[in-house]
């Protein structure tokens, strides 16, 4: 069914795949940029419909730094080029119309201002039509502006735009009606929450009622998502949530309307997509992150090469996290995102290049250098590739990290990289290598803890299988590795106490991930102590200061997770131009930065 034709309103669609709208931060002052054109060009060939990212209908509703705009007629020419590009690739062209300004609540606006916002949506739809788009999607979800009117926990108005469900739905319905009035021949769909997943928010019962009302007022289809800012894990679900978290709710909406439904959010694998259609849960499969990570995923499926699909691992580290920082969208697995043309360049002078280290930075460098046309050999001291990714995939809910190793290994074979395992290189051997360039990517080692103690475990060793034998375990360090190690041990029945010197644990962790892991630790009864300054450790007792008061914590074993430092084994080579240092051995960072740095190296050689 995935490749059967479908229909939304007056649009006949060539298959059941829809590219969902995802803010890219690739626009320039609200205008379509060349990078944005290439981003969509790379992804539009195989889907039946592309819904271009959330585009602000007025300046007040612009939320992201480099968000696309559809608020003025001067945007039409650029948008026209984009819709033409989508059509040229064989896709129907849609665009999402949106407002978001979390500084304000529904109660802050006069009726006249609300009527003005309705006009802004309708005028934006007129521009979309003039720019050649076949469809507009009205963004009524995710805690954005219109969703705030729908939700009882944010809409405290007492006039006709608040109070009852009908009052809270009035704004959304009037936007839809006005759009249909101004542009009666354009297909209109609405993106709505199946639930806000908040205690007093918009829920599935209200979503079903709204769906029926939207259908009655002319909506041609519904794109079903969920969650608001505080519960964003339900519309861009991370590893910590199981696949297909919304299907039951989507099915309930589907059973209550007669217009097409687009399913969204972590929909699993290709066989799951087919089953969603066969079970009549939805009419279309919406893909967002999956097309960021692998623009060819649908083509691979159609050609019978589904085993080659590079499925999203739902880390959210370079799509959602980057966008919220105001950076252009990227992807841990695909650093080419938004830079497609840069990575198409081939070398006119093939070099012999050696890469020392088979972790994420080394594997990425080897892949992209070979892809560019260089002859590459990779030397890894262990009996397998992946480096610390092999440990990162061990904690609970982190299994998907293992796919990164699989994808990179597949690409190394594809580009004929010569791989040497169990090759622990000495500095003399590296100096004797005949290669034109040598890439040093040996990663990092655990940082020292400036406390004397007789015996302890490194967190990285614990995750690799060296388990403490005792029952009462202290984990020193409340960063991501410390929290994940604590959860790993707690699930094995250990009694865990985390000691962290900072004011809170999880510093630097993406808020969505931090919230989920801390909630899981609470359920496992892990004891978390912050602002703890360690004094000394002896005789199975640890002394620490807590706000000026000495405390004693007894233990059976200690696990240290205080971060890493660059591997300095080959530091004497750092000033020689023949040797290039990348990844953690240069500066400790995340796998996103390591893979991107490895890829970017190919742009320089």
XYZ file of C-alpha atoms in Angstrom:
605
model
C 0.000 0.000 0.000
C 2.893 2.385 0.600
C 3.350 2.986 -3.112
C -0.303 3.108 -4.039
C -1.849 6.427 -5.012
C -3.701 8.465 -2.432
C -5.781 11.616 -2.295
C -6.082 14.630 -0.003
C -8.805 17.033 -1.057
C -8.376 17.687 -4.778
C -4.770 16.438 -4.802
C -3.900 13.044 -6.213
C -0.696 11.850 -4.567
C 1.650 9.311 -6.169
C 2.314 7.356 -2.956
C 1.582 7.419 0.767
C 4.720 9.250 1.951
C 4.575 12.844 3.179
C 7.615 14.903 4.140
C 6.519 16.601 7.331
C 7.335 20.239 8.131
C 10.479 20.738 10.213
C 12.007 24.134 10.908
C 15.479 24.223 9.352
C 16.877 27.662 10.252
C 18.178 27.774 6.681
C 16.178 30.822 5.601
C 17.749 34.285 5.354
C 15.740 37.071 6.989
C 12.632 35.011 6.318
C 13.419 34.503 2.631
C 14.122 31.216 0.877
C 17.903 30.680 0.651
C 19.991 28.620 -1.756
C 20.879 26.227 1.077
C 17.198 25.746 1.800
C 16.528 25.038 -1.858
C 19.213 22.341 -1.880
C 17.867 20.860 1.360
C 14.427 20.371 -0.169
C 15.801 19.376 -3.567
C 17.652 16.501 -1.910
C 14.481 15.221 -0.230
C 11.595 15.874 -2.627
C 12.162 13.221 -5.282
C 10.425 10.234 -3.723
C 7.680 11.580 -1.454
C 4.246 12.400 -2.804
C 3.909 15.621 -0.823
C 6.410 17.993 0.779
C 5.038 20.231 3.509
C 7.536 23.063 3.804
C 8.496 24.025 7.324
C 6.533 26.232 9.722
C 6.402 29.641 8.038
C 5.416 32.638 10.112
C 2.312 34.486 8.957
C 3.293 37.686 10.772
C 6.426 39.087 12.418
C 4.809 38.747 15.837
C 4.598 34.987 15.319
C 8.202 34.450 14.232
C 9.885 32.178 16.783
C 13.144 30.846 15.294
C 16.125 32.990 14.297
C 16.243 31.962 10.643
C 12.674 30.764 10.231
C 10.967 30.943 6.860
C 8.339 33.643 6.429
C 5.154 33.992 4.402
C 4.089 37.259 6.027
C 4.632 39.625 3.109
C 4.213 39.648 -0.649
C 7.953 40.173 -1.041
C 8.419 36.534 0.024
C 6.361 35.192 -2.907
C 9.116 35.106 -5.532
C 11.414 32.967 -3.394
C 8.577 30.683 -2.367
C 7.577 30.351 -6.028
C 11.078 29.056 -6.846
C 10.747 26.542 -4.014
C 7.332 25.249 -5.100
C 8.622 24.962 -8.678
C 11.552 22.901 -7.423
C 9.245 20.559 -5.509
C 7.006 20.100 -8.545
C 10.029 19.483 -10.767
C 10.997 16.650 -8.443
C 7.572 15.069 -8.792
C 6.115 16.073 -5.418
C 3.071 18.134 -4.590
C 3.995 21.323 -2.737
C 2.569 22.191 0.651
C 3.565 24.798 3.209
C 2.759 25.067 6.908
C 1.324 28.365 8.129
C 2.230 29.125 11.723
C 2.474 31.559 14.619
C 4.373 31.138 17.858
C 5.132 33.688 20.546
C 5.377 32.038 23.971
C 5.830 35.381 25.741
C 2.072 35.853 25.513
C -1.020 33.887 26.465
C -4.498 33.951 24.851
C -5.829 36.271 27.549
C -3.392 38.998 26.427
C -5.206 39.826 23.164
C -8.239 41.879 22.231
C -10.914 40.511 19.917
C -9.697 42.919 17.249
C -6.160 41.546 17.525
C -7.450 37.981 17.253
C -9.400 38.923 14.137
C -6.183 40.400 12.756
C -4.326 37.126 13.358
C -7.078 35.256 11.501
C -6.602 37.629 8.562
C -2.827 36.984 8.718
C -3.349 33.247 8.263
C -5.782 33.792 5.398
C -3.512 36.284 3.633
C -0.599 33.874 4.029
C -2.683 31.200 2.325
C -3.314 33.629 -0.559
C 0.454 34.097 -0.887
C 0.962 30.335 -0.836
C -1.464 30.003 -3.732
C 0.262 32.797 -5.670
C 3.607 31.085 -5.021
C 2.360 27.887 -6.637
C 1.693 25.737 -3.595
C -0.963 23.044 -3.866
C -1.701 22.793 -0.151
C -1.461 24.725 3.074
C -1.239 23.183 6.518
C -2.562 25.184 9.466
C -0.380 24.670 12.529
C -2.706 24.099 15.475
C -0.394 21.825 17.520
C 2.682 21.629 19.798
C 1.815 24.416 22.210
C 2.168 26.990 19.443
C -0.106 30.008 19.254
C -3.360 28.395 18.138
C -2.833 25.332 20.330
C -2.655 27.666 23.331
C -6.193 28.801 22.565
C -7.324 25.171 22.332
C -5.827 24.068 25.651
C -7.719 24.728 28.893
C -4.472 25.023 30.863
C -3.293 28.001 28.768
C -6.542 29.614 27.602
C -8.041 31.511 30.534
C -10.246 33.816 28.455
C -13.840 34.287 29.567
C -15.248 35.665 26.312
C -16.309 33.763 23.195
C -12.670 32.706 22.539
C -12.340 30.848 25.853
C -14.175 28.979 28.548
C -16.053 26.108 26.937
C -14.495 23.736 24.429
C -16.449 25.470 21.672
C -15.038 28.806 22.774
C -11.473 27.506 22.884
C -11.890 25.988 19.409
C -13.359 29.143 17.906
C -10.010 30.709 16.920
C -8.827 27.608 15.037
C -12.145 27.146 13.280
C -12.321 30.787 12.214
C -8.812 30.559 10.763
C -9.848 27.510 8.734
C -13.050 29.144 7.505
C -11.285 32.352 6.525
C -8.581 30.451 4.627
C -11.246 28.460 2.774
C -13.061 31.708 2.003
C -9.977 33.482 0.642
C -8.515 30.505 -1.250
C -11.362 28.073 -1.948
C -9.415 26.039 -4.510
C -6.356 25.209 -2.381
C -6.168 22.012 -0.343
C -6.186 22.755 3.406
C -5.096 20.373 6.151
C -4.666 21.000 9.871
C -1.918 19.788 12.173
C -3.433 19.073 15.563
C -2.472 17.420 18.807
C -4.049 14.105 19.638
C -3.234 15.170 23.185
C -1.107 17.799 24.904
C -0.026 15.154 27.426
C -0.375 17.692 30.241
C -2.545 17.257 33.307
C -5.086 19.930 32.360
C -4.415 20.314 28.652
C -6.092 19.463 25.383
C -6.796 15.713 25.427
C -7.887 12.959 23.055
C -11.594 13.428 23.751
C -11.357 17.095 22.790
C -9.128 16.254 19.837
C -11.790 13.944 18.436
C -14.409 16.674 18.833
C -12.135 19.211 17.154
C -11.379 16.816 14.303
C -15.075 16.446 13.543
C -15.569 20.220 13.618
C -12.579 20.833 11.350
C -13.965 18.314 8.878
C -17.384 19.973 8.951
C -15.783 23.357 8.276
C -13.891 22.148 5.223
C -10.556 20.686 6.317
C -9.329 18.264 3.627
C -7.120 16.238 5.979
C -5.513 16.053 9.399
C -1.871 15.670 10.384
C -1.823 14.156 13.866
C 0.888 14.926 16.394
C 0.986 15.530 20.164
C 2.688 17.323 23.001
C 3.506 20.922 23.878
C 6.799 22.524 24.861
C 6.901 20.825 28.253
C 5.954 17.485 26.717
C 7.796 17.769 23.408
C 8.864 14.139 23.701
C 5.459 13.290 22.243
C 5.964 15.096 18.952
C 9.683 14.532 18.459
C 10.124 11.397 20.515
C 13.642 10.499 21.645
C 15.211 7.095 22.225
C 13.639 6.915 25.673
C 10.132 6.438 24.248
C 9.022 3.322 22.439
C 8.301 3.407 18.725
C 4.840 4.417 17.507
C 3.783 6.227 20.707
C 0.775 7.944 19.103
C -0.788 5.204 16.987
C -3.581 4.321 19.399
C -4.663 7.964 19.594
C -4.324 8.464 15.838
C -6.556 5.447 15.261
C -9.244 6.889 17.533
C -9.296 10.100 15.498
C -9.256 8.173 12.225
C -12.327 6.206 13.322
C -14.274 9.416 13.888
C -13.676 11.327 10.640
C -13.906 10.661 6.913
C -11.005 12.818 5.746
C -7.445 11.483 5.275
C -5.117 11.176 8.257
C -1.333 11.594 8.258
C 0.463 9.649 11.000
C 3.600 11.086 12.555
C 6.343 10.650 15.149
C 8.744 7.717 15.442
C 6.750 5.342 13.272
C 9.268 2.489 13.362
C 10.536 0.616 10.325
C 9.287 0.059 6.789
C 7.219 -2.997 7.744
C 5.565 -0.893 10.470
C 4.677 1.783 7.908
C 2.926 -0.763 5.717
C 1.027 -2.166 8.700
C -0.164 1.304 9.740
C -1.880 1.645 6.371
C -3.210 -1.934 6.258
C -4.666 -1.600 9.763
C -6.418 1.615 8.687
C -4.714 3.613 11.433
C -3.823 6.334 8.938
C -3.857 7.064 5.218
C -0.358 8.536 4.907
C 3.018 8.043 6.554
C 4.559 11.310 7.696
C 8.353 11.396 7.888
C 10.447 14.256 9.253
C 13.683 13.195 10.963
C 13.917 10.077 8.820
C 14.316 12.205 5.693
C 16.827 14.464 7.396
C 19.034 11.479 8.216
C 18.482 9.538 4.987
C 17.019 11.499 2.065
C 17.044 8.281 0.021
C 15.099 6.116 2.473
C 11.955 5.918 0.334
C 13.890 5.233 -2.862
C 15.747 2.416 -1.106
C 12.463 0.903 0.003
C 10.926 1.174 -3.468
C 13.985 -0.431 -5.049
C 13.882 -3.354 -2.613
C 16.893 -2.207 -0.621
C 15.169 -1.552 2.694
C 18.118 -3.103 4.544
C 20.181 -0.110 3.403
C 17.848 2.471 4.935
C 19.647 4.682 7.451
C 16.852 4.926 10.002
C 16.771 7.867 12.399
C 18.146 6.983 15.847
C 16.009 9.672 17.542
C 18.909 11.280 19.388
C 17.553 14.816 18.696
C 21.099 16.129 19.195
C 21.498 17.940 15.873
C 17.967 18.423 14.566
C 15.841 19.668 17.458
C 18.722 20.741 19.719
C 20.465 22.723 16.984
C 17.279 24.428 15.827
C 16.437 25.538 19.360
C 19.939 27.013 19.666
C 19.333 29.043 16.512
C 21.676 26.880 14.453
C 20.881 25.362 11.045
C 19.390 21.891 11.172
C 21.886 19.043 11.101
C 22.011 15.324 11.909
C 24.356 13.112 13.901
C 24.352 10.541 11.098
C 24.225 12.974 8.205
C 26.416 16.079 8.544
C 25.614 16.916 4.900
C 22.207 18.305 5.929
C 21.797 21.833 4.617
C 25.236 21.600 2.999
C 24.415 19.164 0.235
C 26.425 20.876 -2.512
C 29.577 21.174 -0.387
C 29.864 17.416 -0.018
C 29.361 16.647 -3.700
C 32.810 17.934 -4.645
C 35.358 15.331 -5.812
C 39.117 15.721 -5.434
C 41.299 16.378 -8.461
C 44.343 14.994 -6.641
C 43.905 11.669 -4.890
C 45.977 11.320 -1.707
C 46.989 8.266 0.303
C 45.573 8.913 3.760
C 45.880 6.936 6.996
C 43.339 7.332 9.780
C 44.421 6.269 13.269
C 41.362 5.440 15.368
C 38.064 3.852 14.445
C 35.687 5.812 16.637
C 33.024 8.160 15.262
C 35.472 10.887 14.189
C 37.874 8.453 12.538
C 35.154 6.472 10.785
C 33.506 9.653 9.525
C 36.795 11.089 8.259
C 37.639 7.842 6.490
C 34.203 7.665 4.872
C 34.127 11.236 3.581
C 37.751 11.310 2.466
C 37.204 8.092 0.500
C 33.914 9.388 -0.883
C 35.765 12.451 -2.177
C 38.194 10.226 -4.057
C 41.147 9.692 -1.723
C 42.657 6.276 -0.942
C 42.095 5.657 2.766
C 43.368 3.118 5.299
C 41.893 2.966 8.795
C 43.820 1.558 11.783
C 41.920 0.598 14.949
C 43.533 -0.827 18.094
C 40.459 -2.852 19.146
C 38.875 -5.823 17.420
C 35.879 -3.777 16.256
C 35.059 -0.271 15.067
C 32.950 2.300 16.869
C 35.120 3.478 19.754
C 33.064 4.835 22.624
C 29.856 4.408 20.650
C 30.161 0.737 21.630
C 29.774 1.848 25.239
C 27.255 4.612 24.549
C 24.774 2.039 23.210
C 24.794 -0.031 26.435
C 22.734 2.090 28.891
C 18.958 1.600 28.982
C 17.114 3.213 26.047
C 20.360 3.830 24.117
C 20.398 0.752 21.883
C 19.705 2.829 18.788
C 23.187 4.377 19.062
C 24.511 1.052 17.786
C 23.000 1.816 14.392
C 25.484 4.658 13.909
C 28.332 2.144 13.944
C 26.470 -0.088 11.490
C 25.793 2.797 9.095
C 29.364 4.063 9.168
C 30.769 0.554 8.693
C 28.480 0.072 5.711
C 29.723 3.306 4.166
C 33.365 2.393 4.768
C 32.810 -0.763 2.745
C 30.886 1.154 0.095
C 33.781 3.565 -0.448
C 36.466 0.857 -0.287
C 38.232 1.983 2.874
C 40.904 -0.528 3.883
C 40.279 -1.427 7.545
C 42.951 -2.840 9.893
C 41.612 -4.036 13.269
C 43.717 -5.032 16.280
C 46.377 -2.562 15.142
C 47.566 -0.552 18.120
C 49.956 1.862 16.465
C 53.057 3.188 18.183
C 54.335 6.659 17.497
C 57.292 5.180 15.640
C 54.984 3.174 13.385
C 52.925 6.288 12.666
C 56.046 8.250 11.781
C 57.057 5.493 9.378
C 53.743 5.472 7.523
C 54.271 6.362 3.841
C 50.944 8.160 3.493
C 50.541 11.760 2.316
C 48.455 12.643 5.358
C 47.799 10.930 8.693
C 44.598 11.650 10.616
C 44.847 11.161 14.383
C 41.433 10.272 15.826
C 42.281 8.314 18.963
C 39.483 9.722 21.102
C 39.579 10.440 24.822
C 40.331 8.802 28.155
C 38.592 9.209 31.534
C 39.492 12.389 33.389
C 41.231 12.117 36.734
C 39.395 12.531 40.023
C 41.550 14.512 42.431
C 40.726 12.302 45.397
C 42.850 9.494 46.817
C 41.117 6.133 46.916
C 42.327 2.556 46.843
C 40.013 1.059 44.242
C 37.252 2.225 41.964
C 35.588 1.538 38.632
C 35.541 3.844 35.620
C 31.998 4.295 34.324
C 33.129 3.393 30.821
C 34.437 0.046 32.103
C 31.213 -0.639 33.986
C 29.156 -0.088 30.858
C 31.570 -2.310 28.931
C 30.771 -5.173 31.297
C 33.059 -4.822 34.331
C 30.332 -4.778 36.981
C 30.930 -3.862 40.630
C 30.336 -6.815 42.923
C 28.966 -4.828 45.848
C 25.367 -3.816 46.455
C 25.691 -0.209 47.626
C 27.292 1.832 44.864
C 28.325 5.482 44.786
C 28.496 7.060 41.315
C 30.708 10.144 41.419
C 29.584 12.517 38.683
C 26.088 13.519 37.596
C 26.658 14.248 33.938
C 25.097 12.155 31.194
C 27.517 9.253 31.607
C 27.050 9.234 35.372
C 23.259 9.274 35.116
C 23.214 6.552 32.475
C 25.608 4.379 34.464
C 23.488 4.848 37.569
C 20.375 3.752 35.670
C 22.248 0.808 34.176
C 23.324 -0.414 37.633
C 19.992 0.344 39.300
C 18.228 -1.820 36.741
C 20.535 -4.638 37.839
C 19.286 -4.294 41.393
C 22.079 -2.179 42.874
C 21.438 0.550 45.438
C 22.764 3.710 43.821
C 23.752 7.109 45.171
C 24.896 9.811 42.755
C 27.209 12.528 44.074
C 27.456 15.689 41.992
C 29.444 18.832 42.873
C 27.256 21.172 40.812
C 23.882 22.554 41.831
C 22.036 20.000 39.728
C 22.708 16.838 37.782
C 22.499 16.633 34.020
C 24.257 19.900 33.265
C 24.455 20.349 29.500
C 22.047 17.519 28.695
C 19.246 18.423 26.280
C 16.264 19.256 28.573
C 13.925 16.649 27.076
C 16.481 13.876 27.629
C 17.374 15.145 31.092
C 13.737 15.139 32.191
C 13.145 11.585 31.013
C 16.272 10.078 32.557
C 15.757 11.822 35.911
C 12.164 10.572 36.019
C 13.399 7.037 35.373
C 16.056 7.356 38.092
C 13.389 8.458 40.581
C 11.323 5.378 39.768
C 14.419 3.257 40.399
C 14.901 4.956 43.798
C 18.311 6.313 42.871
C 19.528 8.756 45.537
C 20.792 11.987 43.942
C 22.920 14.349 46.044
C 24.010 17.662 44.516
C 26.380 20.395 45.780
C 28.516 17.609 47.234
C 32.228 18.428 47.686
C 34.234 15.267 48.329
C 36.777 15.419 51.174
C 38.307 11.956 51.381
C 37.563 8.271 50.900
C 38.728 5.428 53.126
C 37.517 2.209 54.759
C 34.418 2.029 52.566
C 33.321 5.463 53.722
C 33.159 8.646 51.675
C 33.267 12.041 53.371
C 31.775 15.047 51.584
C 30.664 18.570 52.434
C 27.077 19.556 51.759
C 26.593 23.291 52.207
C 29.254 23.438 54.924
C 28.188 20.291 56.760
C 30.283 17.107 56.629
C 28.388 13.984 55.583
C 29.474 10.365 55.522
C 28.252 7.917 52.877
C 29.070 4.241 53.259
C 29.545 2.124 50.145
C 30.646 -1.199 48.744
C 32.022 0.142 45.451
C 32.637 3.464 43.734
C 32.103 4.269 40.070
C 33.776 7.407 38.678
C 32.075 9.354 35.886
C 33.654 12.802 35.932
C 34.086 13.222 32.206
C 36.880 12.618 29.737
C 40.046 14.326 28.539
C 41.816 14.091 25.167
C 44.049 11.095 24.557
C 47.526 12.641 24.476
C 49.433 9.555 23.257
C 50.529 11.208 20.021
C 50.648 14.839 21.155
C 54.251 15.303 19.979
C 52.980 15.099 16.379
C 50.539 17.949 16.761
C 52.786 20.641 15.249
C 53.678 18.631 12.149
C 51.482 19.540 9.165
C 51.410 15.934 7.981
C 49.316 14.944 11.018
C 45.805 16.244 11.573
C 44.060 15.762 14.918
C 40.261 15.461 15.013
C 37.590 14.381 17.451
C 38.045 13.907 21.186
C 41.838 13.643 21.018
C 41.734 17.275 19.931
C 38.832 18.491 22.077
C 36.285 16.382 23.918
C 32.810 16.849 22.455
C 29.741 14.830 21.479
C 29.417 12.239 18.739
C 27.630 14.887 16.646
C 30.696 17.120 16.674
C 33.052 14.174 16.143
C 31.225 12.930 13.053
C 30.788 16.420 11.657
C 34.475 17.257 12.206
C 35.473 14.060 10.441
C 33.235 14.936 7.515
C 34.412 18.537 7.328
C 38.014 17.394 7.144
C 37.227 16.075 3.675
C 36.331 19.601 2.572
C 39.895 20.718 3.315
C 41.828 17.862 1.671
